[in-house]
Structures are given as structure tokens and as C-alpha cells.
Coordinates of C-alpha atoms and ligand atoms in Angstrom, one line a residue:
M98 CA 0.0 0.0 0.0
R99 CA 0.9 3.6 -0.6
I100 CA 0.4 6.6 1.7
G101 CA -1.1 9.8 0.2
L102 CA 0.0 12.8 2.2
I103 CA -2.5 15.7 2.0
L104 CA -1.4 19.0 3.3
G105 CA -3.5 21.8 5.0
D106 CA -3.7 23.7 1.8
Q107 CA -4.7 20.7 -0.4
L108 CA -8.2 20.2 0.8
T109 CA -9.6 19.5 -2.7
H110 CA -11.4 16.3 -3.6
S111 CA -10.1 16.4 -7.2
L112 CA -6.5 16.9 -6.0
A113 CA -3.9 15.3 -8.3
S114 CA -2.6 12.8 -5.8
L115 CA -6.1 11.7 -4.8
R116 CA -6.7 10.9 -8.5
V117 CA -3.8 8.4 -8.6
L118 CA -4.4 6.8 -5.2
D119 CA -6.8 3.8 -4.8
P120 CA -9.2 3.8 -1.9
T121 CA -9.3 0.0 -1.9
C122 CA -5.6 -0.4 -1.0
D123 CA -3.9 3.0 -0.3
R124 CA -4.2 5.1 2.8
I125 CA -4.5 8.9 3.2
L126 CA -2.4 10.7 5.8
M127 CA -3.1 14.2 7.2
A128 CA -1.3 15.8 10.1
E129 CA -1.5 18.8 12.3
V130 CA 2.1 19.5 13.4
A131 CA 3.9 22.1 15.4
A132 CA 6.5 22.7 12.7
E133 CA 3.8 24.0 10.2
A134 CA 1.7 25.7 12.9
S135 CA 4.6 27.7 14.4
Y136 CA 7.2 28.5 11.8
V137 CA 5.8 32.0 12.0
P138 CA 3.4 33.0 14.7
H139 CA 0.3 32.4 12.5
H140 CA -2.8 34.2 13.6
P141 CA -4.9 31.8 15.7
Q142 CA -7.8 32.1 13.3
K143 CA -5.6 30.9 10.4
I144 CA -4.6 27.9 12.4
A145 CA -8.2 27.2 13.5
L146 CA -9.4 27.5 9.9
I147 CA -6.8 25.1 8.6
F148 CA -7.1 22.5 11.4
S149 CA -10.9 22.6 11.3
A150 CA -11.1 22.5 7.5
M151 CA -8.5 19.6 7.5
R152 CA -10.6 17.6 10.0
H153 CA -13.8 18.2 8.0
F154 CA -12.0 17.1 4.9
A155 CA -10.7 14.0 6.5
A156 CA -14.3 13.1 7.6
E157 CA -15.5 13.6 4.0
L158 CA -12.8 11.3 2.7
R159 CA -13.7 8.6 5.2
N160 CA -17.4 8.9 4.2
Q161 CA -16.3 8.3 0.6
G162 CA -14.6 5.1 1.7
W163 CA -11.0 6.2 2.2
Q164 CA -8.8 4.9 5.0
V165 CA -7.6 8.1 6.6
D166 CA -4.9 8.4 9.3
Y167 CA -5.2 11.8 11.0
H168 CA -2.6 13.1 13.4
E169 CA -4.2 15.6 15.7
Y170 CA -2.1 18.5 17.1
D171 CA -0.5 17.5 20.3
V172 CA 2.2 19.7 21.7
Q173 CA 3.7 16.6 23.6
S174 CA 3.8 14.5 20.5
S175 CA 7.3 13.3 19.5
C176 CA 6.2 13.9 15.9
S177 CA 6.4 17.6 15.4
T178 CA 7.2 17.7 11.7
L179 CA 5.4 16.4 8.7
L180 CA 8.4 14.1 7.9
S181 CA 8.3 12.5 11.4
V182 CA 4.6 11.8 11.1
V183 CA 5.0 10.3 7.6
Q184 CA 8.0 8.3 8.8
S185 CA 6.0 6.8 11.7
Y186 CA 3.0 5.8 9.5
A187 CA 5.2 4.5 6.7
T188 CA 6.9 2.2 9.1
E189 CA 3.6 1.1 10.8
F190 CA 2.0 0.2 7.5
S191 CA 5.2 -0.9 5.6
A192 CA 4.2 1.6 2.9
S193 CA 5.7 1.0 -0.5
A194 CA 5.6 4.7 -1.6
I195 CA 4.5 8.2 -0.5
I196 CA 2.3 10.1 -2.9
T197 CA 2.1 13.9 -2.8
T198 CA 0.9 16.9 -4.8
E199 CA 3.3 19.8 -5.3
C200 CA 3.2 22.0 -2.2
G201 CA 2.6 25.7 -2.2
E202 CA 5.8 26.6 -0.4
Y203 CA 9.3 26.3 -1.6
R204 CA 10.5 25.4 2.0
L205 CA 8.5 22.2 2.2
Q206 CA 8.6 21.3 -1.5
H207 CA 12.4 21.5 -1.4
A208 CA 12.6 19.2 1.6
I209 CA 10.1 16.7 0.0
S210 CA 11.7 16.5 -3.4
N211 CA 15.4 16.6 -2.2
A212 CA 15.5 14.8 1.1
W213 CA 12.4 12.8 1.9
Q214 CA 13.0 9.8 -0.4
Q215 CA 16.4 9.2 1.1
Q216 CA 15.2 9.8 4.7
L217 CA 12.2 7.5 4.3
G218 CA 13.9 4.9 2.2
I219 CA 10.9 4.5 -0.1
P220 CA 9.9 6.4 -3.3
V221 CA 8.2 9.7 -2.9
E222 CA 6.1 10.7 -6.0
C223 CA 5.0 14.3 -6.4
Y224 CA 2.2 15.3 -8.9
I225 CA 1.7 18.7 -10.5
D226 CA -0.9 20.8 -8.7
D227 CA -3.3 21.3 -11.5
R228 CA -5.7 23.4 -9.4
F229 CA -3.7 26.4 -10.7
I230 CA -4.6 27.6 -14.2
C231 CA -0.9 28.1 -15.2
S232 CA 1.6 25.4 -14.3
Q233 CA 5.1 26.3 -13.2
A234 CA 6.5 25.0 -16.5
E235 CA 4.0 27.0 -18.5
F236 CA 4.8 30.2 -16.6
A237 CA 8.6 29.7 -17.1
Q238 CA 7.9 29.3 -20.8
W239 CA 5.9 32.5 -20.9
A240 CA 8.6 34.4 -19.0
Q241 CA 11.4 33.1 -21.2
G242 CA 13.1 35.8 -23.3
R243 CA 10.8 38.6 -21.9
K244 CA 12.7 41.6 -20.7
Q245 CA 9.9 42.6 -18.3
L246 CA 7.2 40.3 -16.9
R247 CA 4.0 42.5 -17.2
M248 CA 1.0 41.1 -15.4
E249 CA -1.3 42.6 -17.9
Y250 CA 0.1 40.6 -20.8
F251 CA 0.1 37.4 -18.7
Y252 CA -3.5 38.1 -17.7
R253 CA -4.5 38.4 -21.4
D254 CA -3.0 35.0 -22.1
M255 CA -4.9 33.5 -19.2
R256 CA -8.1 35.1 -20.6
R257 CA -7.4 33.4 -23.9
K258 CA -6.5 30.1 -22.3
T259 CA -9.6 29.9 -20.1
G260 CA -12.0 31.7 -22.5
L261 CA -13.3 33.7 -19.6
L262 CA -14.9 37.0 -20.8
M263 CA -13.9 36.4 -24.3
Q264 CA -15.8 36.8 -27.6
G265 CA -13.8 34.7 -29.9
D266 CA -10.3 36.1 -29.7
K267 CA -11.5 39.6 -28.5
P268 CA -12.1 40.7 -24.9
E269 CA -15.7 41.1 -23.8
G270 CA -16.7 44.7 -24.2
G271 CA -13.7 45.6 -26.3
D272 CA -11.2 46.3 -23.5
W273 CA -9.1 43.8 -21.5
N274 CA -9.1 45.8 -18.3
Y275 CA -11.6 48.2 -16.7
D276 CA -9.4 49.2 -13.8
A277 CA -9.8 52.9 -14.6
D278 CA -13.6 52.5 -13.6
N279 CA -12.7 51.0 -10.3
R280 CA -11.6 53.9 -8.1
K281 CA -14.6 55.2 -6.3
R282 CA -14.6 56.3 -2.7
W283 CA -17.3 54.7 -0.6
N284 CA -19.5 57.1 1.4
G285 CA -22.0 54.7 2.9
D286 CA -24.0 54.2 -0.3
P287 CA -24.7 51.5 -1.5
S288 CA -25.3 50.1 1.9
L289 CA -23.4 47.0 2.9
P290 CA -25.1 43.6 3.1
D291 CA -25.0 41.6 6.3
P292 CA -22.0 39.3 6.5
I293 CA -22.6 35.6 6.0
A294 CA -22.5 33.6 9.3
F295 CA -22.0 29.9 9.8
A296 CA -23.3 27.5 12.5
R297 CA -20.4 26.0 14.4
D298 CA -20.3 22.2 14.7
D299 CA -18.4 20.0 17.2
I300 CA -15.3 19.9 15.0
D301 CA -15.1 23.7 14.9
K302 CA -15.7 24.0 18.6
T303 CA -13.0 21.4 19.5
V304 CA -10.5 23.1 17.2
I305 CA -11.3 26.6 18.4
K306 CA -10.8 25.4 22.0
L307 CA -7.5 23.7 21.1
V308 CA -6.2 26.8 19.3
T309 CA -7.3 29.0 22.2
E310 CA -5.3 26.9 24.6
E311 CA -2.2 26.2 22.5
F312 CA -1.7 29.4 20.4
S313 CA -2.8 32.3 22.7
H314 CA 0.7 33.6 22.5
H315 CA 0.3 34.2 18.7
P316 CA -1.0 37.6 17.8
G317 CA -4.7 37.9 16.9
N318 CA -8.2 37.3 18.4
I319 CA -9.9 33.9 18.0
D320 CA -13.3 34.9 19.6
T321 CA -14.2 36.7 16.4
F322 CA -13.7 33.5 14.2
E323 CA -16.2 33.7 11.4
W324 CA -14.7 31.6 8.6
A325 CA -16.2 28.7 6.7
T326 CA -14.5 25.4 7.4
T327 CA -16.1 23.1 4.9
R328 CA -16.4 23.2 1.1
Q329 CA -20.2 23.4 1.5
Q330 CA -19.9 26.5 3.6
A331 CA -17.2 28.0 1.3
L332 CA -19.6 27.5 -1.6
E333 CA -22.3 29.4 0.4
A334 CA -19.8 32.2 1.0
L335 CA -19.1 32.3 -2.8
A336 CA -22.8 32.5 -3.6
H337 CA -23.4 35.2 -1.0
F338 CA -20.5 37.3 -2.3
V339 CA -21.7 37.0 -5.9
R340 CA -25.2 37.9 -5.0
F341 CA -24.6 40.8 -2.6
R342 CA -21.2 42.2 -3.1
L343 CA -19.8 41.4 -6.5
P344 CA -22.2 44.0 -8.2
Y345 CA -20.2 46.8 -6.5
F346 CA -16.8 45.0 -6.4
G347 CA -15.3 46.9 -9.3
D348 CA -16.5 50.4 -8.4
Y349 CA -15.3 50.2 -4.8
Q350 CA -12.3 47.9 -5.1
D351 CA -9.8 50.5 -3.9
A352 CA -12.1 52.2 -1.3
M353 CA -11.4 52.0 2.5
A354 CA -13.7 52.9 5.4
K355 CA -13.2 52.9 9.1
D356 CA -14.6 49.7 10.9
Q357 CA -15.6 48.2 7.5
H358 CA -13.1 45.5 6.7
Q359 CA -15.0 43.7 4.0
L360 CA -16.7 46.5 2.0
F361 CA -17.4 44.8 -1.4
H362 CA -14.5 42.3 -1.2
S363 CA -15.1 38.6 -1.3
L364 CA -13.1 37.2 1.7
L365 CA -12.7 34.1 -0.4
S366 CA -8.8 34.0 -0.6
P367 CA -8.4 31.7 2.5
Y368 CA -10.8 29.1 0.9
I369 CA -9.2 29.3 -2.6
N370 CA -5.7 29.0 -1.1
C371 CA -6.5 26.0 1.1
G372 CA -8.4 24.2 -1.6
L373 CA -12.0 24.4 -0.4
L374 CA -12.8 26.5 -3.6
L375 CA -11.1 26.2 -7.0
P376 CA -10.0 29.4 -8.7
L377 CA -11.7 28.5 -11.9
E378 CA -15.1 27.8 -10.4
V379 CA -14.9 31.1 -8.5
C380 CA -14.3 32.9 -11.8
Q381 CA -17.1 31.0 -13.5
A382 CA -19.5 32.0 -10.8
A383 CA -18.6 35.7 -11.5
L384 CA -18.9 35.2 -15.2
K385 CA -22.3 33.6 -14.9
A386 CA -23.5 36.6 -12.8
Y387 CA -22.3 38.9 -15.6
E388 CA -24.0 36.8 -18.3
D389 CA -27.2 36.9 -16.2
N390 CA -27.0 40.7 -16.1
H391 CA -26.6 40.6 -12.3
V392 CA -23.2 42.4 -12.2
P393 CA -21.6 44.9 -14.6
L394 CA -18.6 44.1 -16.7
N395 CA -16.1 46.2 -14.6
A396 CA -17.0 44.1 -11.6
A397 CA -16.8 40.7 -13.2
E398 CA -13.6 41.6 -15.1
G399 CA -11.9 43.2 -12.1
F400 CA -12.7 40.2 -9.9
I401 CA -11.6 37.6 -12.6
R402 CA -8.4 39.6 -13.2
Q403 CA -7.4 39.3 -9.5
I404 CA -7.7 35.5 -9.7
I405 CA -6.5 34.4 -13.2
G406 CA -4.2 37.4 -13.5
W407 CA -2.6 38.5 -10.2
R408 CA -2.9 35.2 -8.3
E409 CA -1.5 33.1 -11.0
Y410 CA 1.1 35.7 -11.9
V411 CA 2.6 36.0 -8.4
R412 CA 2.7 32.2 -8.1
G413 CA 4.6 32.0 -11.4
I414 CA 7.1 34.7 -10.2
Y415 CA 7.6 32.8 -6.9
W416 CA 8.5 29.5 -8.4
L417 CA 10.6 31.0 -11.1
N418 CA 12.8 32.9 -8.6
M419 CA 12.9 30.9 -5.4
P420 CA 14.9 30.6 -3.2
Q421 CA 17.0 33.7 -3.9
Y422 CA 13.9 35.9 -4.3
A423 CA 13.1 35.7 -0.5
H424 CA 16.4 37.4 0.4
L425 CA 16.3 40.4 -2.0
N426 CA 16.5 43.8 -0.5
K427 CA 17.4 46.0 -3.4
L428 CA 16.5 49.2 -1.6
G429 CA 18.9 48.3 1.1
N430 CA 16.4 48.7 4.0
T431 CA 17.7 48.2 7.5
R432 CA 15.0 49.5 9.9
D433 CA 13.1 47.0 12.2
L434 CA 9.4 46.6 12.0
P435 CA 7.8 49.1 14.3
R436 CA 6.2 47.8 17.5
Y437 CA 2.6 48.7 16.4
Y438 CA 2.6 46.1 13.6
W439 CA 2.3 43.6 16.5
D440 CA 0.5 45.5 19.2
S441 CA -1.6 47.8 16.9
D442 CA -1.2 50.7 19.2
T443 CA -0.6 53.8 17.0
K444 CA -2.1 57.3 16.6
M445 CA -2.2 56.9 12.8
A446 CA -6.0 56.2 12.3
C447 CA -5.5 54.4 9.0
M448 CA -2.8 52.1 10.4
S449 CA -4.8 51.5 13.6
D450 CA -7.9 50.5 11.6
A451 CA -5.9 48.2 9.4
F452 CA -4.3 46.5 12.4
K453 CA -7.6 46.2 14.2
T454 CA -9.2 44.4 11.2
T455 CA -6.1 42.3 10.8
F456 CA -6.0 41.1 14.4
D457 CA -9.8 40.8 14.8
H458 CA -10.5 39.0 11.4
A459 CA -7.1 37.7 10.2
Y460 CA -8.0 39.8 7.2
A461 CA -7.5 43.2 5.6
H462 CA -8.4 43.9 2.1
H463 CA -5.9 44.5 -0.7
I464 CA -5.7 48.3 -0.5
Q465 CA -5.2 48.3 3.3
R466 CA -2.4 45.8 2.8
L467 CA -0.8 47.6 -0.1
M468 CA -1.5 51.3 0.5
V469 CA -1.6 51.6 4.3
T470 CA 0.5 49.0 6.2
G471 CA 2.6 48.2 3.1
N472 CA 3.1 51.7 1.9
F473 CA 4.2 52.8 5.4
A474 CA 6.7 49.9 5.6
L475 CA 8.0 50.9 2.1
I476 CA 8.4 54.6 2.8
A477 CA 9.8 54.1 6.3
G478 CA 12.5 51.7 4.9
I479 CA 11.6 48.6 6.9
K480 CA 13.6 45.4 6.3
P481 CA 11.7 43.4 3.8
E482 CA 12.2 40.1 5.6
D483 CA 10.5 41.5 8.7
V484 CA 7.7 42.8 6.7
C485 CA 7.2 39.5 4.9
D486 CA 7.2 37.5 8.1
W487 CA 4.5 39.8 9.4
Y488 CA 2.2 39.4 6.4
L489 CA 2.8 35.6 6.4
A490 CA 1.8 35.4 10.1
V491 CA -1.3 37.7 10.4
Y492 CA -3.6 36.8 7.5
A493 CA -5.8 33.7 7.1
D494 CA -5.0 33.5 3.4
A495 CA -1.2 33.8 3.8
Y496 CA 1.1 31.2 2.2
D497 CA 4.6 32.0 1.2
W498 CA 4.0 31.5 -2.6
V499 CA 1.4 34.3 -2.7
E500 CA 2.4 36.5 0.3
L501 CA 6.1 36.8 -0.7
P502 CA 5.8 38.3 -4.2
N503 CA 3.0 40.6 -3.0
T504 CA 5.1 41.8 -0.1
L505 CA 8.6 41.7 -1.2
G506 CA 7.9 42.6 -4.8
M507 CA 4.7 44.6 -5.1
V508 CA 4.9 46.4 -1.7
M509 CA 8.6 46.7 -0.8
H510 CA 10.0 46.9 -4.3
A511 CA 12.9 44.8 -2.9
D512 CA 13.2 42.9 -6.1
G513 CA 14.3 46.1 -7.9
G514 CA 11.1 46.5 -9.9
Y515 CA 11.0 43.0 -11.3
L516 CA 7.3 42.5 -10.4
G517 CA 6.1 46.2 -10.5
S518 CA 7.8 48.8 -12.6
K519 CA 7.1 51.6 -10.1
P520 CA 6.9 51.5 -6.3
Y521 CA 3.5 51.9 -4.8
A522 CA 4.7 54.7 -2.6
A523 CA 2.2 57.4 -1.7
S524 CA 1.7 60.3 0.6
G525 CA -1.3 60.5 2.9
N526 CA -3.3 62.2 0.1
Y527 CA -4.0 58.8 -1.5
I528 CA -5.4 57.4 1.8
H529 CA -7.4 60.6 2.3
K530 CA -8.9 60.4 -1.2
M531 CA -9.9 56.7 -0.9
S532 CA -11.1 56.6 2.8
N533 CA -12.7 58.4 5.7
Y534 CA -9.8 57.8 8.0
C535 CA -8.1 61.2 8.1
S536 CA -11.0 63.2 9.6
G537 CA -10.7 61.1 12.8
C538 CA -6.9 61.1 13.0
H539 CA -4.6 62.6 15.6
Y540 CA -2.4 63.8 12.6
S541 CA -3.3 66.4 10.1
I542 CA -3.5 65.3 6.5
K543 CA -3.2 68.9 5.3
T544 CA 0.4 69.5 6.4
S545 CA 3.8 67.9 6.1
T546 CA 6.2 69.7 8.4
E547 CA 4.3 70.4 11.6
H548 CA 4.6 68.4 14.8
D549 CA 1.2 66.9 14.1
S550 CA 1.5 66.5 10.3
C551 CA 0.5 63.2 8.7
P552 CA 3.6 61.0 8.9
F553 CA 2.9 59.6 5.4
N554 CA 3.3 63.1 3.9
S555 CA 7.0 63.7 4.8
L556 CA 8.1 60.0 4.8
Y557 CA 6.9 59.8 1.2
W558 CA 9.2 62.6 0.1
H559 CA 12.0 61.3 2.2
F560 CA 11.6 57.9 0.4
I561 CA 11.6 59.6 -3.0
Q562 CA 14.7 61.6 -2.2
R563 CA 16.7 58.9 -0.6
H564 CA 16.2 56.6 -3.6
K565 CA 16.7 59.3 -6.2
E566 CA 19.4 57.3 -7.8
Q567 CA 17.3 54.3 -8.4
F568 CA 14.1 56.0 -9.5
N569 CA 15.1 59.3 -11.1
G570 CA 15.5 57.7 -14.6
N571 CA 12.1 55.9 -14.4
P572 CA 9.8 57.7 -16.8
R573 CA 6.8 56.9 -14.6
M574 CA 8.4 58.9 -11.8
T575 CA 9.7 62.0 -13.7
M576 CA 6.7 64.1 -12.7
I577 CA 7.2 63.2 -9.0
Y578 CA 10.9 64.3 -9.0
R579 CA 9.8 67.5 -10.9
S580 CA 7.2 68.4 -8.2
F581 CA 9.8 68.0 -5.5
E582 CA 12.3 70.2 -7.4
K583 CA 9.6 72.8 -7.8
M584 CA 9.2 73.3 -4.0
D585 CA 11.4 76.0 -2.5
S586 CA 14.5 74.6 -0.8
G587 CA 13.3 75.7 2.7
K588 CA 10.2 73.6 2.4
Q589 CA 12.1 70.7 1.0
Q590 CA 14.5 70.8 3.9
A591 CA 11.6 71.1 6.4
I592 CA 9.9 68.0 5.0
L593 CA 13.1 66.0 5.1
N594 CA 13.8 67.1 8.7
R595 CA 10.3 66.2 9.8
A596 CA 10.8 62.7 8.1
E597 CA 14.1 62.3 9.9
Y598 CA 12.5 63.1 13.2
L599 CA 9.7 60.6 12.5
L600 CA 12.2 57.9 11.5
S601 CA 14.2 58.3 14.7
H602 CA 11.0 58.1 16.8
I603 CA 9.2 55.5 14.6
D604 CA 7.9 53.4 17.5
E605 CA 6.2 56.5 19.0
L606 CA 3.9 57.4 16.0
Ligands
FAD55 P1 -10.8 40.2 -3.3 O1 -10.5 41.6 -3.2 O2 -12.3 39.8 -3.2 O3 -10.2 39.5 -4.6 C1 -10.6 38.3 -5.1 C2 -9.5 37.3 -5.2 O4 -8.5 37.7 -6.0 C3 -8.9 37.0 -3.8 O5 -9.6 36.1 -3.1 C4 -7.5 36.4 -4.2 O6 -7.6 35.0 -4.5 C5 -7.2 37.1 -5.6 N1 -6.3 38.2 -5.4 C6 -6.6 39.5 -5.4 N2 -5.4 40.2 -5.4 C7 -4.4 39.3 -5.4 C8 -3.0 39.5 -5.4 N3 -2.4 40.6 -5.4 N4 -2.3 38.3 -5.4 C9 -2.9 37.1 -5.4 N5 -4.2 36.9 -5.4 C10 -5.0 38.0 -5.4 N6 -3.3 37.2 -1.0 C11 -3.3 36.0 -0.6 O7 -4.2 35.2 -1.0 N7 -2.4 35.5 0.3 C12 -1.5 36.4 0.9 O8 -0.7 35.9 1.7 C13 -1.5 37.7 0.4 N8 -0.5 38.6 0.9 C14 -0.5 39.9 0.5 C15 0.4 40.7 1.0 C16 0.4 42.0 0.6 C17 1.5 43.0 1.2 C18 -0.5 42.5 -0.4 C19 -0.4 43.9 -0.9 C20 -1.4 41.6 -0.9 C21 -1.4 40.3 -0.5 N9 -2.4 39.4 -1.0 C22 -2.4 38.1 -0.6 C23 -3.3 39.8 -2.1 C24 -4.7 40.4 -1.7 O9 -4.5 41.4 -0.8 C25 -5.5 39.3 -1.1 O10 -5.6 38.2 -2.0 C26 -7.0 39.8 -0.9 O11 -6.9 40.9 -0.1 C27 -7.8 38.7 -0.3 O12 -9.0 39.2 0.1 P2 -10.4 38.8 -0.7 O13 -10.5 37.4 -0.9 O14 -11.5 39.6 -0.1 O15 -10.0 39.4 -2.1
DLZ56 C1 -0.5 26.8 7.4 C2 -0.6 25.5 7.9 C3 -0.7 25.3 9.3 C4 -0.9 26.4 10.2 N1 -0.7 24.0 9.8 C5 -0.6 23.0 9.0 C6 -0.5 21.6 9.6 O1 -0.5 21.4 10.8 N2 -0.5 20.6 8.7 C7 -0.4 20.8 7.3 O2 -0.4 19.8 6.6 N3 -0.4 22.0 6.8 C8 -0.5 23.1 7.6 N4 -0.5 24.4 7.1 C9 -0.4 24.5 5.7 C10 1.1 24.2 5.3 O3 1.9 25.2 5.9 C11 1.2 24.2 3.8 O4 0.6 23.0 3.4 C12 2.7 24.1 3.4 O5 3.3 25.3 3.8 C13 2.9 23.9 1.9 O6 2.3 24.9 1.2
SF4_57 FE1 -3.4 58.1 8.0 FE2 -2.2 60.4 7.7 FE3 -4.8 60.2 7.2 FE4 -3.9 60.0 9.7 S1 -3.8 61.8 8.5 S2 -5.4 58.6 8.8 S3 -1.9 58.9 9.4 S4 -3.2 59.2 6.1

């Protein structure tokens, strides 16, 4: 008999390895282990979501007739790594081989493909993870010979490949991308639908108790756990999103509002990433809503682009460039992550709200991650590795393959512009334009040089000036350098002085 190892982000009934295994003679192994649960201080909700979804998935497999061995989390267990659990079951059942599907993370995949076979003394077979629309090999082929890897061109190829929103070889509506329509501020209208809620069964309750007891030292609240933990519930979350929020997803994609963490976003990433939902079925649900005239084109296109475009693109970048990608720091940042990223205690209203939603919900939407907490880390010159570890820990959807390119590449520009041609640095004006945060802030959005001026305002110019050599020649940034040069030198110096002061008191903001 063979053992099929299924990981916490492989909870999909059509998984490649499940297709080659035979329920009449092979066994499935799933394991909750300290090594996976603690390699960064994952938010307790992320651990609870994964453990509960794993236990539900194991129960579903048993109902289908599979023999499932399930190693529950036990801090006393001598098996604290996936390898040690596999070793013990392989010995107990005299397994002839271990069957796996490509893992999401380089760290584990590297160990499985380079060391496990020798350590276990039996063959370890690994199948391509075909839940993704673009395989690693296909992405490498697409990237070959291109000077710059533009997401937009990759996305168009994925549209052609999937046929989503296509009329023959032309994009639906005539344009590939309707992002320009997707920049509205949200002022309370349209009103927000009630969030979907799920009944908690015994598995959820047991896991939440376990995580409360064992992981209370990890940052984040577990009492506000609201996630779906089965495929059935995840499908309900998808249907609820498509019905109530997708119609406005496009218009308000970049909007932010105090105490409103979801707005018109889907909150589906944790389910897509752990396998409860498939990326293609999620896009097909959005397409159907468009075809049924329930949602406008800019909403359907914007949503589908995030999944077959950005999601697949960052995965391709990850596998093409690991392991060296994780260590890039092309802006030479040296500053430690400020204290408030962990304790959320800051006078900056936008940051405070982003931290609150992060710790209460293991979630913040894309613009909060990119333009608030990310933008601040970029302009303050925080070490990319610290920033990456933070994003990997605090979000329910965080896995290295998707978190790393987004943080190190898109936010921190630490890859020197490989993923994005221009850094997403912005002053407080961007946040002010897209949110209602500034009116309730201790700092003043209107000024840059006073003792209570918005920190983003001066740090932005400090960033621009300190990286003049890297960015001055970038045509997309010429205007920015020109505006700084147009300021009188006294103002320039006052801004840079204020930024210096903030940087030297960064933990006090
Ligand atoms: P929606 O706004 O409803 O978008 C729909 C779907 O599109 C998402 O569920 C997700 O699957 C996909 N998507 C959207 N943007 C991206 C993107 N940039 N990269 C990949 N997929 C995307 N996403 C993760 O899934 N895991 C992460 O660890 C992660 N880390 C991030 C770190 C930073 C610094 C930034 C700026 C972004 C990160 N993202 C990550 C991307 C994005 O912020 C989340 O996918 C999104 O906020 C998830 O919420 P949602 O499901 O409500 O998304
Ligand atoms: C994220 C996570 C956590 C918290 N715990 C487990 C676990 O105990 N067992 C498991 O199989 N997977 C877990 N995961 C997901 C893994 O980290 C993920 O499967 C690998 O990093 C490969 O992508
Ligand atoms: Fe954020 Fe500055 Fe606005 Fe305060 S004033 S909420 S720090 S952008």
C-alpha cells in the first residue's frame, strides 16, 4: 500500500494525488504539526481555519470510503514535523511509496523533493498541482526571453487560455481591463449587506478550544472567528458574495472605510488558497453573474483579473525565482518593523484600523495591505524580511507563494522592480482620497512639516529623495521628481527634517 499525504492547503477532492491513489488499498495521511503551525506566529484564526477544514475534509474522505490516518495537534507528540509523522505511519503500515501533490511553499517542496526519499527509504512521488490555471513550467515558458514580466500581458494570455470574458479572440466589451472605472470612494451608499454567518459544529468547537489553549501567544483574536470550514460553507460564501457584493466589487475595489473591513470584497482567498474552492469555479460564478446581467462588466472583469491574473502571476514569479527571491533587499532597507505592527497601538488612524481588522479578522483587504501598512513599511524603509514575516503570520490567506511576491515585490520593491515597474509609494493624500480615516486622525492630513503632520506626507518625500538614484530615470516617476524640485528649498528641507525626526521616533507614532 501507498500513503497519500494531503497538506493543509490541499483540501480539494479532485487533488492530483487523490486521483492516482486507490481507496481500496492505499491510505491517506493528514497531520496537524507544530512545525507547520509555528514556523511564523500564525494568527490563531488561520490555524483554526486550517485545522478545522482539515478535520472536516478527513471526515468527508472517510465517508467516501478512504482509510484516513489523521494526526491531531499534540504539543507533547514526538512527531512535530510532517516528515516525522510520515515516517511513523510509513513504518507502521510498511508503505511502498509516498504520494504527494506539489506543495505551495518552496521550503517544504524543497525538503520533500530533495531529502524525503532518502530519509524515508521509499519512493516519494509528487504530482503537479493542477488546481492552478498556469503550471510552473508554462509560466517559465511564458517568461522566457521577456525583458519585463508584465502582469497585464500574462493576464490576457490567461483570458485566452480559459476563454473567460472572451468573444472569440476579442475581450468582452472591447477592452481587456476596466481598472480605470474601479476607483470610487465609498461614502456609505450603496449600503453593505450583512456578512454571512456559519453555525459551528463539534469539530469547529473542539479546534477553536484547542487553538485558544495552545496558540494564545500568537497575535490575533480567536473569539471573532467567522470563517467557513467546509467546502459546502465556502460555496455558500461564494454564492453570498456573488449575489450581494460582486455587483459593486469593481467600483469600490480601492475604497477604504473605518470599521468596515469587507466592503465589497469577497473574503474568499483563504478558501481558494487551502483548496476548499477552486480558482476557476470562482471565476465561472462571477462570469455567470455577468451573463445573467446581475453584475456589470467592470465588476466581473476586475474580480476575474485578480484571480487568473494576479494570483497566477505571483505564483509564477515565486517558483521562477525561489529561493533567492526571498532574500532580495534592493532598496537596502535596515529598519526594524515598528512595534505597532504587532500590538496595533498607534495614533495613525488608517494604520490603527488596518491593524484592528487584521487582528480581529485575520484579514485586511488589498488596499489596506498595499497602500496603508505596506506603503508605510516601504516609505519608512523597513527590512523586507521582517515585513514578509509579518504578512505571512497575520492573514488567514497567507502562504509563502502568494504572500512573498506581493510583499517583497509589489509592496517593498525589494526585487528592484521585477514585479512592478514603479513602487506603490504614496503620501497621505492617497489614503485621504480613498477613505474616511483622516477626519478622525490625531495627525493632520493637510500639512507635512508640523509636529502633528501626517507621517505619510513627509516620509513619502524622504523615500523619493533617498532613492533618487534608483528612480530618477524611471519615466513613470519623472513628474514626481519634478514636483519636489519645484518646491522651495526651505520647504524641501523642512519636509526631510520632519521625516528624519519621525524615523528616529518611529515606534512612537
Ligand atoms: P478580493 O478583493 O475579493 O479579490 C478576489 C480574489 O483575487 C482574492 O480572493 C484572491 O484570491 C485574488 N487576489 C486579489 N489580489 C491578489 C493578489 N495581489 N495576489 C494574489 N491573489 C490576489 N493574497 C493571498 O491570497 N495571500 C497572501 O498571503 C497575500 N498577501 C498579500 C500581502 C500584501 C502585502 C499584499 C499587498 C497583498 C497580499 N495578497 C495576498 C493579495 C490580496 O491582498 C488578497 O488576495 C486579498 O486581499 C484577499 O481578500 P479577498 O478574498 O477579499 O479578495
Ligand atoms: C498553514 C498550515 C498550518 C498552520 N498548519 C498545518 C498543519 O499542521 N499541517 C499541514 O499539513 N499544513 C498546515 N498548514 C499549511 C502548510 O503550511 C502548507 O501546506 C505548506 O506550507 C505547503 O504549502
Ligand atoms: Fe493616515 Fe495620515 Fe490620514 Fe492619519 S492623516 S489617517 S496617518 S493618512
